[in-house]
mmCIF file of C-alpha atoms in Angstrom:
data_model
loop_
_atom_site.group_PDB
_atom_site.id
_atom_site.type_symbol
_atom_site.label_atom_id
_atom_site.label_comp_id
_atom_site.label_asym_id
_atom_site.label_seq_id
_atom_site.Cartn_x
_atom_site.Cartn_y
_atom_site.Cartn_z
ATOM 1 C CA MET A 1 -32.679 55.451 41.474
ATOM 2 C CA GLN A 2 -30.411 52.657 42.245
ATOM 3 C CA VAL A 3 -29.212 50.652 39.031
ATOM 4 C CA PRO A 4 -29.183 46.967 39.439
ATOM 5 C CA GLN A 5 -25.506 45.393 39.225
ATOM 6 C CA ASP A 6 -26.190 42.966 36.825
ATOM 7 C CA ALA A 7 -27.941 45.747 34.504
ATOM 8 C CA LEU A 8 -25.097 47.663 35.055
ATOM 9 C CA GLU A 9 -22.509 45.249 34.178
ATOM 10 C CA GLY A 10 -24.582 44.216 31.115
ATOM 11 C CA ARG A 11 -24.642 47.864 29.944
ATOM 12 C CA ARG A 12 -20.901 48.403 30.723
ATOM 13 C CA ALA A 13 -20.063 45.146 28.536
ATOM 14 C CA GLU A 14 -22.209 46.561 25.667
ATOM 15 C CA VAL A 15 -20.355 50.098 25.679
ATOM 16 C CA LEU A 16 -16.924 48.601 25.880
ATOM 17 C CA ALA A 17 -17.717 46.240 22.955
ATOM 18 C CA ILE A 18 -18.688 49.587 21.045
ATOM 19 C CA ALA A 19 -15.805 51.483 22.192
ATOM 20 C CA CYS A 20 -13.361 48.670 21.166
ATOM 21 C CA GLY A 21 -14.768 49.240 17.562
ATOM 22 C CA GLY A 22 -13.801 52.716 17.716
ATOM 23 C CA TYR A 23 -16.797 54.273 19.265
ATOM 24 C CA ALA A 24 -17.801 55.277 22.780
ATOM 25 C CA LEU A 25 -21.184 55.764 24.440
ATOM 26 C CA PRO A 26 -21.948 57.422 27.801
ATOM 27 C CA LEU A 27 -22.143 54.529 30.477
ATOM 28 C CA GLU A 28 -25.196 54.703 32.768
ATOM 29 C CA GLY A 29 -24.376 54.628 36.321
ATOM 30 C CA GLY A 30 -20.993 56.170 35.836
ATOM 31 C CA GLY A 31 -17.672 54.555 35.277
ATOM 32 C CA VAL A 32 -14.327 55.236 33.172
ATOM 33 C CA LEU A 33 -14.597 54.304 29.554
ATOM 34 C CA PRO A 34 -11.708 54.357 27.054
ATOM 35 C CA PRO A 35 -11.475 57.334 24.605
ATOM 36 C CA PRO A 36 -12.790 56.814 21.138
ATOM 37 C CA GLY A 37 -10.365 54.863 18.919
ATOM 38 C CA SER A 38 -8.652 53.353 21.754
ATOM 39 C CA PHE A 39 -8.057 49.648 21.976
ATOM 40 C CA ALA A 40 -6.876 49.542 25.583
ATOM 41 C CA CYS A 41 -10.191 47.781 26.394
ATOM 42 C CA GLU A 42 -11.193 44.730 28.262
ATOM 43 C CA GLY A 43 -11.220 41.715 26.125
ATOM 44 C CA ALA A 44 -9.566 43.445 23.229
ATOM 45 C CA PRO A 45 -6.264 41.819 21.895
ATOM 46 C CA THR A 46 -4.194 44.629 22.951
ATOM 47 C CA SER A 47 -5.183 44.374 26.616
ATOM 48 C CA ASP A 48 -2.677 41.719 27.191
ATOM 49 C CA PRO A 49 -0.028 43.365 29.311
ATOM 50 C CA ALA A 50 2.880 41.211 27.565
ATOM 51 C CA LYS A 51 1.912 42.757 24.158
ATOM 52 C CA ILE A 52 1.130 46.373 25.120
ATOM 53 C CA ASN A 53 1.813 49.437 27.205
ATOM 54 C CA ILE A 54 -0.925 51.022 28.880
ATOM 55 C CA GLU A 55 -0.364 54.418 30.225
ATOM 56 C CA PRO A 56 -1.953 55.414 33.719
ATOM 57 C CA GLY A 57 -2.341 58.967 32.471
ATOM 58 C CA ASP A 58 -3.030 59.833 28.871
ATOM 59 C CA PRO A 59 -0.676 62.576 27.683
ATOM 60 C CA TRP A 60 -2.643 63.184 24.611
ATOM 61 C CA ALA A 61 -5.836 63.763 26.596
ATOM 62 C CA ARG A 62 -7.134 67.320 27.534
ATOM 63 C CA PRO A 63 -5.983 68.613 30.961
ATOM 64 C CA GLY A 64 -7.765 66.821 33.731
ATOM 65 C CA ALA A 65 -8.655 63.866 31.861
ATOM 66 C CA GLU A 66 -7.744 60.406 32.636
ATOM 67 C CA THR A 67 -8.292 57.968 29.735
ATOM 68 C CA PRO A 68 -5.832 54.937 29.408
ATOM 69 C CA ARG A 69 -4.904 54.191 26.037
ATOM 70 C CA ALA A 70 -2.492 52.161 23.912
ATOM 71 C CA ALA A 71 0.819 53.818 23.639
ATOM 72 C CA ALA A 72 3.639 53.502 21.063
ATOM 73 C CA GLU A 73 7.056 52.150 22.248
ATOM 74 C CA THR A 74 8.690 55.324 21.280
ATOM 75 C CA ARG A 75 7.451 58.735 21.230
ATOM 76 C CA THR A 76 9.737 61.927 20.334
ATOM 77 C CA THR A 77 7.773 65.176 20.718
ATOM 78 C CA VAL A 78 9.758 68.246 20.040
ATOM 79 C CA GLY A 79 6.776 70.336 21.399
ATOM 80 C CA PHE A 80 6.272 74.003 20.896
ATOM 81 C CA ASP A 81 8.560 75.290 17.956
ATOM 82 C CA PRO A 82 7.746 78.130 15.661
ATOM 83 C CA GLY A 83 10.968 78.199 14.015
ATOM 84 C CA ALA A 84 13.845 80.563 14.866
ATOM 85 C CA GLY A 85 13.108 84.334 14.201
ATOM 86 C CA ALA A 86 9.434 83.775 13.435
ATOM 87 C CA GLY A 87 7.161 86.607 14.212
ATOM 88 C CA PRO A 88 3.504 86.225 15.390
ATOM 89 C CA ALA A 89 2.077 83.507 13.345
ATOM 90 C CA PRO A 90 -0.439 84.488 10.828
ATOM 91 C CA ALA A 91 -3.960 83.460 11.750
ATOM 92 C CA LEU A 92 -5.497 80.273 10.351
ATOM 93 C CA ASN A 93 -8.998 79.069 10.856
ATOM 94 C CA VAL A 94 -7.916 75.187 10.855
ATOM 95 C CA ASN A 95 -5.924 72.962 12.814
ATOM 96 C CA ILE A 96 -3.560 71.105 10.738
ATOM 97 C CA LEU A 97 -1.815 67.789 11.171
ATOM 98 C CA ALA A 98 0.858 66.708 8.635
ATOM 99 C CA LEU A 99 1.961 63.137 8.401
ATOM 100 C CA ASP A 100 4.773 61.276 6.979
ATOM 101 C CA LEU A 101 3.308 57.884 6.896
ATOM 102 C CA GLY A 102 5.561 54.889 7.862
ATOM 103 C CA THR A 103 6.580 52.519 10.634
ATOM 104 C CA LYS A 104 8.254 55.528 12.000
ATOM 105 C CA THR A 105 5.536 58.222 11.321
ATOM 106 C CA GLY A 106 6.640 61.908 11.211
ATOM 107 C CA TYR A 107 4.211 64.406 12.473
ATOM 108 C CA ALA A 108 3.884 68.076 12.803
ATOM 109 C CA LEU A 109 0.686 70.138 13.658
ATOM 110 C CA ARG A 110 -0.228 73.593 13.848
ATOM 111 C CA ARG A 111 -3.251 74.808 15.551
ATOM 112 C CA ARG A 112 -5.333 77.921 15.152
ATOM 113 C CA ASP A 113 -3.642 79.621 18.176
ATOM 114 C CA GLY A 114 -0.129 79.360 16.466
ATOM 115 C CA ARG A 115 1.051 76.586 18.564
ATOM 116 C CA MET A 116 3.219 73.687 16.838
ATOM 117 C CA VAL A 117 3.977 70.278 17.880
ATOM 118 C CA HIS A 118 6.220 67.909 15.916
ATOM 119 C CA GLY A 119 8.270 64.909 16.270
ATOM 120 C CA THR A 120 8.286 61.203 15.402
ATOM 121 C CA GLU A 121 6.039 58.349 16.534
ATOM 122 C CA GLU A 122 7.309 54.813 16.196
ATOM 123 C CA PHE A 123 5.383 51.766 15.506
ATOM 124 C CA THR A 124 8.127 49.198 15.113
ATOM 125 C CA PRO A 125 6.452 45.875 16.112
ATOM 126 C CA ARG A 126 8.052 43.701 18.804
ATOM 127 C CA ALA A 127 8.485 39.829 18.276
ATOM 128 C CA SER A 128 5.783 39.116 20.828
ATOM 129 C CA TRP A 129 3.229 41.501 18.903
ATOM 130 C CA ALA A 130 0.269 40.052 17.137
ATOM 131 C CA PRO A 131 0.236 40.935 13.332
ATOM 132 C CA GLY A 132 -2.414 43.601 14.070
ATOM 133 C CA GLN A 133 -0.542 45.306 16.850
ATOM 134 C CA LYS A 134 1.038 48.107 14.776
ATOM 135 C CA TRP A 135 -2.201 49.112 12.826
ATOM 136 C CA LEU A 136 -4.171 49.349 16.331
ATOM 137 C CA ARG A 137 -1.521 51.475 17.953
ATOM 138 C CA PHE A 138 -1.353 53.710 15.105
ATOM 139 C CA ARG A 139 -5.123 54.059 14.958
ATOM 140 C CA SER A 140 -5.255 54.685 18.803
ATOM 141 C CA TRP A 141 -2.495 57.293 18.654
ATOM 142 C CA LEU A 142 -4.016 59.073 15.479
ATOM 143 C CA SER A 143 -7.599 59.073 17.082
ATOM 144 C CA ALA A 144 -6.068 60.632 20.334
ATOM 145 C CA THR A 145 -4.089 63.270 18.623
ATOM 146 C CA ILE A 146 -7.027 64.296 16.451
ATOM 147 C CA THR A 147 -9.207 64.621 19.594
ATOM 148 C CA GLU A 148 -6.731 66.384 21.730
ATOM 149 C CA HIS A 149 -5.714 69.114 19.153
ATOM 150 C CA SER A 150 -9.281 69.319 17.420
ATOM 151 C CA ILE A 151 -7.665 68.460 14.120
ATOM 152 C CA THR A 152 -9.873 69.677 11.218
ATOM 153 C CA GLN A 153 -7.422 68.970 8.335
ATOM 154 C CA ILE A 154 -4.872 66.307 7.767
ATOM 155 C CA ALA A 155 -2.109 66.609 5.083
ATOM 156 C CA PHE A 156 -0.020 63.801 3.890
ATOM 157 C CA GLU A 157 2.455 62.487 1.348
ATOM 158 C CA ASP A 158 0.716 60.802 -1.607
ATOM 159 C CA VAL A 159 2.962 58.195 -2.647
ATOM 160 C CA LYS A 160 2.190 56.922 -6.068
ATOM 161 C CA ARG A 161 4.899 54.467 -6.377
ATOM 162 C CA HIS A 162 7.879 52.784 -4.833
ATOM 163 C CA GLY A 163 11.249 51.885 -6.256
ATOM 164 C CA PRO A 164 12.705 48.384 -6.862
ATOM 165 C CA GLY A 165 13.186 46.440 -3.983
ATOM 166 C CA GLN A 166 10.667 48.340 -1.734
ATOM 167 C CA VAL A 167 7.810 45.780 -1.852
ATOM 168 C CA LEU A 168 7.672 45.734 1.961
ATOM 169 C CA ALA A 169 7.626 49.571 2.007
ATOM 170 C CA ALA A 170 4.888 49.760 -0.368
ATOM 171 C CA HIS A 171 2.793 47.223 1.921
ATOM 172 C CA ALA A 172 3.400 49.253 4.951
ATOM 173 C CA TYR A 173 2.379 52.642 3.342
ATOM 174 C CA GLY A 174 -0.663 51.150 2.045
ATOM 175 C CA GLY A 175 -1.639 49.700 5.665
ATOM 176 C CA PHE A 176 -0.886 53.044 7.245
ATOM 177 C CA ARG A 177 -2.851 55.026 4.397
ATOM 178 C CA ALA A 178 -6.050 52.697 4.896
ATOM 179 C CA MET A 179 -5.796 53.267 8.697
ATOM 180 C CA LEU A 180 -5.534 57.065 8.233
ATOM 181 C CA GLU A 181 -8.334 57.223 5.846
ATOM 182 C CA MET A 182 -10.629 55.308 8.138
ATOM 183 C CA VAL A 183 -9.776 57.433 11.203
ATOM 184 C CA ALA A 184 -10.136 60.508 9.282
ATOM 185 C CA ASP A 185 -13.585 59.455 8.102
ATOM 186 C CA GLN A 186 -14.554 58.437 11.686
ATOM 187 C CA HIS A 187 -13.662 61.932 12.833
ATOM 188 C CA ARG A 188 -14.695 63.747 9.624
ATOM 189 C CA VAL A 189 -11.452 65.139 9.052
ATOM 190 C CA ALA A 190 -10.501 66.549 5.574
ATOM 191 C CA LEU A 191 -7.554 64.774 4.120
ATOM 192 C CA VAL A 192 -5.162 66.655 1.858
ATOM 193 C CA PRO A 193 -2.629 64.695 -0.295
ATOM 194 C CA PHE A 194 0.305 66.329 -1.724
ATOM 195 C CA GLY A 195 2.697 64.922 -4.098
ATOM 196 C CA VAL A 196 6.453 63.700 -3.058
ATOM 197 C CA GLY A 197 7.942 66.176 -5.668
ATOM 198 C CA GLN A 198 5.625 69.096 -4.726
ATOM 199 C CA ILE A 199 6.461 68.694 -1.034
ATOM 200 C CA LYS A 200 10.298 68.532 -1.754
ATOM 201 C CA LYS A 201 10.226 71.274 -4.232
ATOM 202 C CA HIS A 202 8.273 73.625 -1.965
ATOM 203 C CA TRP A 203 10.582 72.791 1.131
ATOM 204 C CA THR A 204 14.053 72.783 -0.776
ATOM 205 C CA GLY A 205 13.546 74.277 -4.250
ATOM 206 C CA SER A 206 14.204 70.928 -5.701
ATOM 207 C CA GLY A 207 11.697 68.048 -6.419
ATOM 208 C CA VAL A 208 14.327 65.554 -6.230
ATOM 209 C CA ALA A 209 15.849 66.527 -2.797
ATOM 210 C CA LYS A 210 17.455 63.781 -0.630
ATOM 211 C CA LYS A 211 16.791 63.031 3.147
ATOM 212 C CA ASP A 212 19.772 65.240 4.216
ATOM 213 C CA ASP A 213 18.388 68.140 2.062
ATOM 214 C CA MET A 214 15.233 68.012 3.945
ATOM 215 C CA LEU A 215 16.920 67.757 7.302
ATOM 216 C CA MET A 216 19.284 70.757 6.341
ATOM 217 C CA GLN A 217 16.330 72.849 5.434
ATOM 218 C CA ALA A 218 14.409 72.072 8.464
ATOM 219 C CA LYS A 219 17.541 73.473 10.416
ATOM 220 C CA VAL A 220 17.805 76.412 8.383
ATOM 221 C CA ARG A 221 14.361 77.253 9.073
ATOM 222 C CA GLY A 222 14.972 76.882 12.814
ATOM 223 C CA PHE A 223 13.284 73.520 13.534
ATOM 224 C CA ALA A 224 15.001 70.987 15.710
ATOM 225 C CA ALA A 225 13.820 67.889 13.574
ATOM 226 C CA VAL A 226 14.559 64.576 15.238
ATOM 227 C CA ASP A 227 14.879 62.716 12.033
ATOM 228 C CA ASP A 228 14.131 62.742 8.300
ATOM 229 C CA ASN A 229 10.515 61.682 9.028
ATOM 230 C CA ASN A 230 9.936 64.518 11.264
ATOM 231 C CA ALA A 231 11.678 66.929 8.745
ATOM 232 C CA ASP A 232 9.548 65.555 5.837
ATOM 233 C CA ALA A 233 6.267 66.076 8.046
ATOM 234 C CA LEU A 234 7.320 69.677 8.773
ATOM 235 C CA ALA A 235 7.705 70.000 5.097
ATOM 236 C CA ILE A 236 4.125 68.713 4.438
ATOM 237 C CA LEU A 237 2.865 71.176 7.122
ATOM 238 C CA HIS A 238 4.795 74.052 5.505
ATOM 239 C CA LEU A 239 3.116 73.283 2.211
ATOM 240 C CA ALA A 240 -0.390 72.674 3.835
ATOM 241 C CA ILE A 241 -0.296 76.124 5.649
ATOM 242 C CA ALA A 242 0.505 77.875 2.314
ATOM 243 C CA LYS A 243 -2.182 76.075 0.426
ATOM 244 C CA GLU A 244 -4.688 77.123 3.184
ATOM 245 C CA LYS A 245 -3.232 80.907 3.053
ATOM 246 C CA ARG A 246 -3.804 80.714 -0.778
ATOM 247 C CA GLU A 247 -0.084 81.326 -1.321
ATOM 248 C CA TRP A 248 0.417 78.087 -3.040
ATOM 249 C CA ALA A 249 -1.677 76.197 -5.780
ATOM 250 C CA ALA A 250 -1.017 72.900 -7.483
ATOM 251 C CA PRO A 251 0.633 73.509 -10.791
ATOM 252 C CA PRO A 252 -1.687 72.414 -13.788
ATOM 253 C CA ALA A 253 -1.352 68.859 -15.107
ATOM 254 C CA LYS A 254 0.817 68.434 -17.975
ATOM 255 C CA SER A 255 -1.058 67.271 -21.094
ATOM 256 C CA LYS A 256 0.260 64.105 -22.481
ATOM 257 C CA THR A 257 0.794 64.052 -26.064
ATOM 258 C CA ARG A 258 0.136 60.767 -27.923
ATOM 259 C CA ARG A 259 2.644 59.366 -30.361
ATOM 260 C CA THR A 260 1.202 57.921 -33.250
ATOM 261 C CA ARG A 261 2.634 55.816 -35.778
ATOM 262 C CA LYS A 262 1.946 56.681 -39.196
ATOM 263 C CA ALA A 263 1.661 53.785 -41.397
ATOM 264 C CA GLY A 264 3.086 54.199 -44.804
ATOM 265 C CA ALA A 265 1.343 53.197 -47.862
ATOM 266 C CA VAL A 266 2.957 50.519 -49.636
ATOM 267 C CA ALA A 267 1.971 50.010 -53.268
ATOM 268 C CA HIS A 268 2.486 46.600 -54.675
ATOM 269 C CA GLU A 269 2.572 46.026 -58.452
ATOM 270 C CA ARG A 270 1.117 43.134 -59.624
ATOM 271 C CA THR A 271 2.167 41.904 -62.720
ATOM 272 C CA ALA A 272 -0.352 40.067 -64.812
#
C-alpha cells in the first residue's frame, strides 16, 4: 500500500516531536529516527551546527546501528580494564553504571559479562552554547549509555552539602542530579546513592581521602584512571559491586543525643 507523501511527512513530524521530548515511536513508511533521549532532532535547539557536534555514526549504538546524536566535546574512554592481576570476574546479575556527577562527569560501568568501561565525559559549555546545551548533552549521553549497555542500576555520589565558596558547584551538581533522576526514571533504572565518606572509606580506608589518594588507589588496583573524576567513579562502582554481592552494608545511623538544659530552681525570698 502506497502511503501519501503528505501523510508520511505529517507522521514524521509528529514522531520527531515526540522523539525530541525523549521518546521515539516507529515511523510508518520507513525512515531514520533519533534514539530515545537524543536531541539531535530537526527543529531542536541543539540542531544548529554552530552549537553542536553530530556524529555520523553513534559509537554508543549497538553494532550495525546508525543513530546520529548529540556528542559531548570531549570523551575519554579507557575501555576494557578489569584491573591488573584480576582473575575471572565474579558473576553479577546487573549491569551497573557509576557516576561522579559534574561538568566533567567520571563514569565506570560493569556488565554482567564482566566487561568494564570507564573514563570521563566532559560537558564544559562553549561561549556559543545556549544555557541548556550542557543539560541536553548530558541527557543524550546518559540515555545512549544506558541503552547501549542495558544498564539496570546507576550508583552515584550523594553530595549532601558543599563547602564555602562552592555555590556554582552546588548549582551544577543539582542540575546534573535532576537530569540523572529524570533519565533513570524514563529508562526505569534503579538509582543507588552512596555518601561521600562511604565511598572514600571503602576505596582508600579513609573517609576523608583527598583527590590524589583516590587516584593513587586506582593505580594500585591496576586501573588507568584519566583523572580524579574517573577515579571517583571507579570507587563508586567498587562500592556498588560490593553492595550487590552483599559484601558491604551501610553502617547503622548514629543516634543523635539531645542536649537539654536543666533549669535550676531559684528560690526568691520575699520579705514581708
